[in-house]
XYZ file of C-alpha atoms in Angstrom:
330
model
C -27.042 2.859 29.919
C -27.169 4.991 26.699
C -24.396 7.317 25.912
C -22.586 7.656 29.274
C -21.506 11.123 30.358
C -18.768 12.809 32.711
C -21.915 14.374 33.710
C -23.811 10.988 34.639
C -20.945 9.764 36.330
C -19.758 12.979 38.860
C -23.730 12.870 40.087
C -23.504 9.042 40.791
C -20.299 9.440 42.593
C -21.149 13.072 44.470
C -18.278 14.597 42.623
C -17.775 17.660 40.072
C -17.631 17.202 36.309
C -13.823 18.612 36.862
C -12.962 16.168 39.223
C -14.177 12.803 36.425
C -12.285 14.892 33.986
C -8.654 15.135 35.580
C -9.567 11.133 37.804
C -9.650 9.767 34.055
C -6.552 11.727 32.592
C -4.524 10.373 35.857
C -3.801 13.936 37.017
C -1.463 13.828 40.151
C -4.151 16.510 42.440
C -7.020 13.529 42.721
C -6.594 11.148 45.335
C -5.922 7.395 44.323
C -9.033 6.553 45.630
C -11.021 8.751 43.521
C -9.147 7.706 40.788
C -9.980 4.426 40.868
C -13.690 5.088 41.963
C -14.365 6.927 38.314
C -12.572 4.462 36.173
C -14.487 1.398 37.694
C -18.165 3.389 36.912
C -16.824 4.489 34.184
C -15.651 1.065 32.698
C -19.127 -0.176 33.968
C -20.805 2.404 32.270
C -18.586 2.111 29.134
C -17.813 5.662 29.222
C -16.147 6.162 25.909
C -15.308 10.054 25.795
C -16.018 12.112 22.793
C -13.299 12.356 20.494
C -13.713 15.230 18.943
C -13.220 17.021 21.931
C -9.836 15.276 22.267
C -8.473 15.958 18.428
C -9.449 19.486 19.130
C -7.601 19.832 22.838
C -4.740 17.351 21.436
C -4.820 18.491 17.633
C -4.033 15.092 17.481
C -6.874 12.936 15.725
C -5.465 9.535 16.169
C -6.579 8.457 12.683
C -4.629 8.317 10.102
C -5.640 8.231 6.301
C -4.629 5.492 4.021
C -5.883 6.128 0.027
C -5.443 3.635 -2.493
C -6.636 3.176 -5.387
C -8.925 0.444 -4.821
C -8.564 -2.229 -1.574
C -9.501 -5.015 -3.752
C -6.151 -5.941 -4.624
C -3.800 -8.692 -3.002
C -0.979 -5.974 -2.876
C -2.969 -2.505 -1.085
C -4.099 -5.289 1.006
C -1.671 -6.750 2.261
C -0.188 -3.100 2.749
C -3.784 -2.128 4.794
C -2.998 -4.620 6.726
C 0.572 -4.118 7.634
C -0.642 -0.030 7.815
C -4.038 -1.333 10.825
C -1.867 -3.907 12.688
C 1.302 -1.020 13.422
C -1.276 1.668 14.174
C -3.800 -0.405 16.509
C -0.741 -0.716 18.442
C 0.127 2.908 18.597
C -3.458 3.772 19.476
C -4.811 5.276 15.803
C -7.722 4.101 13.455
C -7.481 4.479 9.567
C -9.412 5.614 7.346
C -9.120 4.335 3.762
C -10.581 5.751 0.866
C -10.655 4.610 -2.345
C -9.629 6.621 -5.353
C -10.712 3.829 -8.335
C -7.498 5.687 -10.641
C -9.680 8.686 -11.258
C -7.818 12.270 -10.422
C -11.329 13.767 -9.246
C -12.035 10.958 -6.614
C -8.749 12.001 -5.496
C -9.278 15.206 -4.822
C -12.047 14.715 -3.519
C -10.924 11.876 -0.803
C -8.433 14.696 0.028
C -10.785 16.467 0.827
C -12.821 14.091 3.201
C -9.147 12.993 4.928
C -8.897 17.103 5.382
C -12.242 17.495 6.787
C -11.945 13.959 9.064
C -8.379 16.207 10.863
C -6.374 12.558 10.034
C -3.179 13.299 11.517
C -0.883 11.732 8.700
C -1.718 10.156 5.048
C -0.301 7.452 3.082
C -1.066 7.881 -0.026
C -0.470 5.863 -3.769
C -1.377 7.913 -6.134
C -3.884 7.323 -9.660
C -1.498 6.457 -12.732
C -3.215 9.834 -14.425
C -2.314 11.891 -11.580
C -0.349 15.544 -12.557
C -2.061 18.088 -10.010
C -0.469 17.629 -6.376
C -1.821 21.179 -5.544
C -4.315 18.639 -2.702
C -1.605 17.065 -1.104
C 0.439 20.140 -1.209
C -2.796 21.632 0.505
C -2.321 18.749 3.635
C 1.606 20.428 4.293
C 0.117 23.454 4.584
C -1.956 22.169 7.607
C 1.210 19.924 8.502
C -0.594 16.357 7.561
C 2.798 14.692 7.158
C 2.152 12.724 3.941
C 3.862 9.850 2.823
C 3.936 8.254 -0.889
C 4.018 4.524 -1.560
C 4.317 2.178 -4.085
C 2.890 4.943 -7.262
C 5.188 7.776 -6.274
C 4.809 11.037 -7.810
C 8.258 11.831 -10.090
C 8.932 15.008 -7.969
C 11.820 15.415 -5.946
C 11.686 16.753 -2.617
C 8.485 14.673 -0.819
C 8.607 11.286 1.152
C 8.723 8.070 -0.597
C 8.198 4.880 0.517
C 8.665 1.970 -2.519
C 9.471 -0.852 -3.441
C 12.724 -2.158 -5.223
C 11.920 -2.201 -8.542
C 15.059 -1.227 -10.751
C 16.755 -4.440 -8.427
C 13.217 -6.355 -8.338
C 13.302 -6.043 -12.303
C 16.657 -6.648 -12.838
C 15.992 -9.641 -10.611
C 14.214 -11.297 -12.674
C 15.725 -10.316 -16.296
C 19.045 -11.732 -15.033
C 16.667 -15.062 -13.930
C 15.886 -15.150 -17.264
C 19.065 -15.693 -18.850
C 20.158 -17.988 -16.515
C 17.377 -20.438 -17.477
C 19.680 -20.218 -21.095
C 15.963 -18.930 -22.920
C 15.774 -17.160 -26.128
C 11.995 -15.493 -26.728
C 10.919 -13.411 -23.885
C 7.073 -11.715 -24.399
C 7.604 -8.749 -21.314
C 4.369 -7.267 -19.740
C 4.409 -4.029 -18.477
C 2.119 -1.518 -16.838
C 1.079 1.871 -17.400
C 3.959 3.988 -19.111
C 2.979 6.863 -17.056
C 3.570 5.877 -13.950
C 7.601 5.723 -11.927
C 6.747 2.017 -11.386
C 6.435 1.001 -14.721
C 9.223 3.067 -16.075
C 12.300 2.202 -13.524
C 11.012 -1.446 -14.111
C 10.935 -1.364 -17.555
C 14.269 0.661 -17.569
C 15.990 -1.488 -15.481
C 14.729 -5.487 -16.973
C 15.701 -3.831 -21.065
C 18.655 -2.688 -20.104
C 20.531 -5.489 -18.269
C 19.424 -7.799 -21.352
C 20.722 -4.884 -23.774
C 24.073 -5.444 -21.384
C 24.486 -9.094 -20.684
C 22.147 -11.177 -23.953
C 21.427 -8.953 -26.758
C 20.693 -11.770 -28.876
C 17.337 -12.878 -26.907
C 14.395 -12.009 -28.906
C 12.546 -9.338 -26.204
C 9.211 -7.715 -27.323
C 8.256 -5.383 -25.030
C 4.093 -5.102 -24.150
C 1.982 -2.553 -22.048
C -1.525 -3.541 -20.802
C -3.400 -1.325 -18.329
C -5.715 -3.766 -16.618
C -5.972 -7.574 -15.953
C -8.887 -7.941 -18.931
C -5.834 -6.234 -21.209
C -2.800 -8.386 -20.655
C -5.408 -11.883 -21.085
C -5.704 -9.892 -24.785
C -1.950 -8.699 -25.329
C -1.317 -12.770 -23.930
C -3.500 -14.540 -25.708
C -2.853 -11.933 -29.719
C 0.713 -13.759 -28.740
C 0.670 -16.844 -28.303
C -2.050 -18.179 -30.906
C 0.396 -17.302 -33.579
C 2.754 -20.413 -34.807
C 5.636 -19.148 -33.265
C 5.277 -18.383 -29.424
C 8.024 -16.568 -26.557
C 9.440 -19.317 -24.595
C 8.995 -17.225 -21.843
C 6.743 -14.388 -20.543
C 7.799 -12.376 -17.846
C 4.617 -10.161 -15.518
C 5.423 -7.013 -14.234
C 2.590 -7.222 -11.293
C -0.022 -9.277 -9.774
C -2.778 -8.100 -11.980
C -1.035 -8.726 -15.292
C -0.196 -11.979 -14.204
C -3.768 -12.780 -13.440
C -4.948 -11.879 -17.136
C -1.515 -13.847 -18.171
C -2.397 -16.907 -16.707
C -5.895 -16.570 -17.791
C -4.876 -16.610 -21.717
C -3.290 -19.807 -21.400
C -5.038 -21.379 -19.621
C -8.010 -20.476 -22.735
C -4.818 -21.729 -25.140
C -3.998 -24.853 -22.623
C -0.813 -24.277 -22.744
C 1.109 -25.274 -19.557
C 4.039 -23.840 -17.971
C 6.864 -24.374 -18.010
C 6.573 -27.412 -20.896
C 5.538 -24.749 -23.211
C 6.291 -21.368 -22.177
C 8.090 -20.542 -19.094
C 6.163 -17.771 -16.291
C 8.091 -15.169 -14.273
C 6.390 -12.657 -12.728
C 6.811 -9.333 -10.262
C 4.662 -10.544 -7.476
C 3.377 -10.227 -3.464
C 3.258 -14.098 -2.938
C -0.591 -14.754 -3.077
C -1.012 -15.483 -6.914
C 1.721 -17.021 -7.921
C 1.135 -19.709 -4.424
C -2.449 -20.466 -6.145
C -1.197 -23.044 -9.217
C 0.332 -25.626 -8.848
C 3.751 -25.814 -10.001
C 3.805 -22.547 -8.388
C 4.942 -19.544 -10.365
C 8.839 -18.721 -9.991
C 8.776 -14.716 -8.753
C 10.216 -11.951 -7.379
C 8.352 -10.434 -3.866
C 7.617 -7.114 -3.738
C 6.244 -7.334 0.107
C 3.008 -4.842 0.701
C 3.280 -6.436 4.276
C 6.775 -5.132 3.979
C 6.582 -1.848 2.895
C 3.556 -0.851 5.217
C 5.712 -1.667 8.478
C 8.242 0.634 6.851
C 5.963 3.235 5.790
C 4.191 3.108 9.062
C 7.727 3.804 11.084
C 8.145 6.206 8.795
C 5.076 8.103 9.597
C 5.980 7.786 13.217
C 9.322 9.872 12.777
C 7.765 12.557 10.777
C 4.902 12.789 13.844
C 8.131 12.696 16.074
C 9.549 16.203 14.262
C 12.053 14.466 11.734
C 11.427 16.719 8.503
C 13.455 14.866 6.028
C 12.517 13.947 2.864
C 13.470 10.546 1.717
C 13.105 7.967 -0.556
C 13.181 4.188 0.783
C 12.751 0.931 -0.836
C 12.029 -2.405 0.003
C 14.887 -5.183 -1.158
C 13.670 -7.454 -3.712
C 14.456 -11.582 -2.913
C 13.871 -14.097 -6.156
C 11.265 -16.987 -5.089
C 11.964 -19.899 -6.622
C 8.805 -21.983 -7.872
C 8.083 -24.491 -10.866
C 7.576 -21.974 -13.053
C 10.776 -21.398 -15.648
């Protein structure tokens, strides 16, 4: 039978619609016998309550919004997977929208989230986002927002980040311990706080502990640009003995460039990256990386979201600890 309703169930059992409704909600006024009959028939008919009606009544859609630049990214994929897994355990669903790193698309997505009456929003902003009014509107209608990974450089908001300074420091320390002398360090968009934090920590550690090492800093906005920049630096007579990649996206471009030039690691060039861990394990030998786990970040973000829903209004900036994962690339 298609789309069974409360009325149909009531007619088949010879009771009122209100009795069926209260039985499905385990109302104490309904006898156990009636409740069981209603539940059995509802299950047999594959009855599903009207979600919109439930949302209006409870003011909780049990739907979380998740805004990412792209789902075609191993870090975001693992973050999304962690959020979805935790949400399912609590009876929530996830609405995922991509911004494509376009602030205009980001605003359109925020509008869609509001129209769908989401309960809360997990948001990773685009590198070019300056206007936060769309996020402010969420606050105005009591929708909590937790920013993650790429977050606004603004105080008084809830941020869940990776331990960016720690990750960059661990990478720099590892390079120095290996007694390298000429390092090419590839970083991302200069507008992003994640880039700024990693770059500052990385370069500061070299300045303080190994100022004699020749450190070249370059910025790339994509895997393709990372490939081009890497090719430029490994095509001359003198090439770096180490390449550091700030992210998986940069790492994929760099490894492609090294393959094109038939440059092996760690024989001719050492490699180290900050990574979610998937890309480094695709190679042999595996690439040494500082782990920044999307899975751990997702679980922490979900825990904080549930605290917000429960009434915790404190603004926090939390981070997931970074750890070195040894491979054979340095």
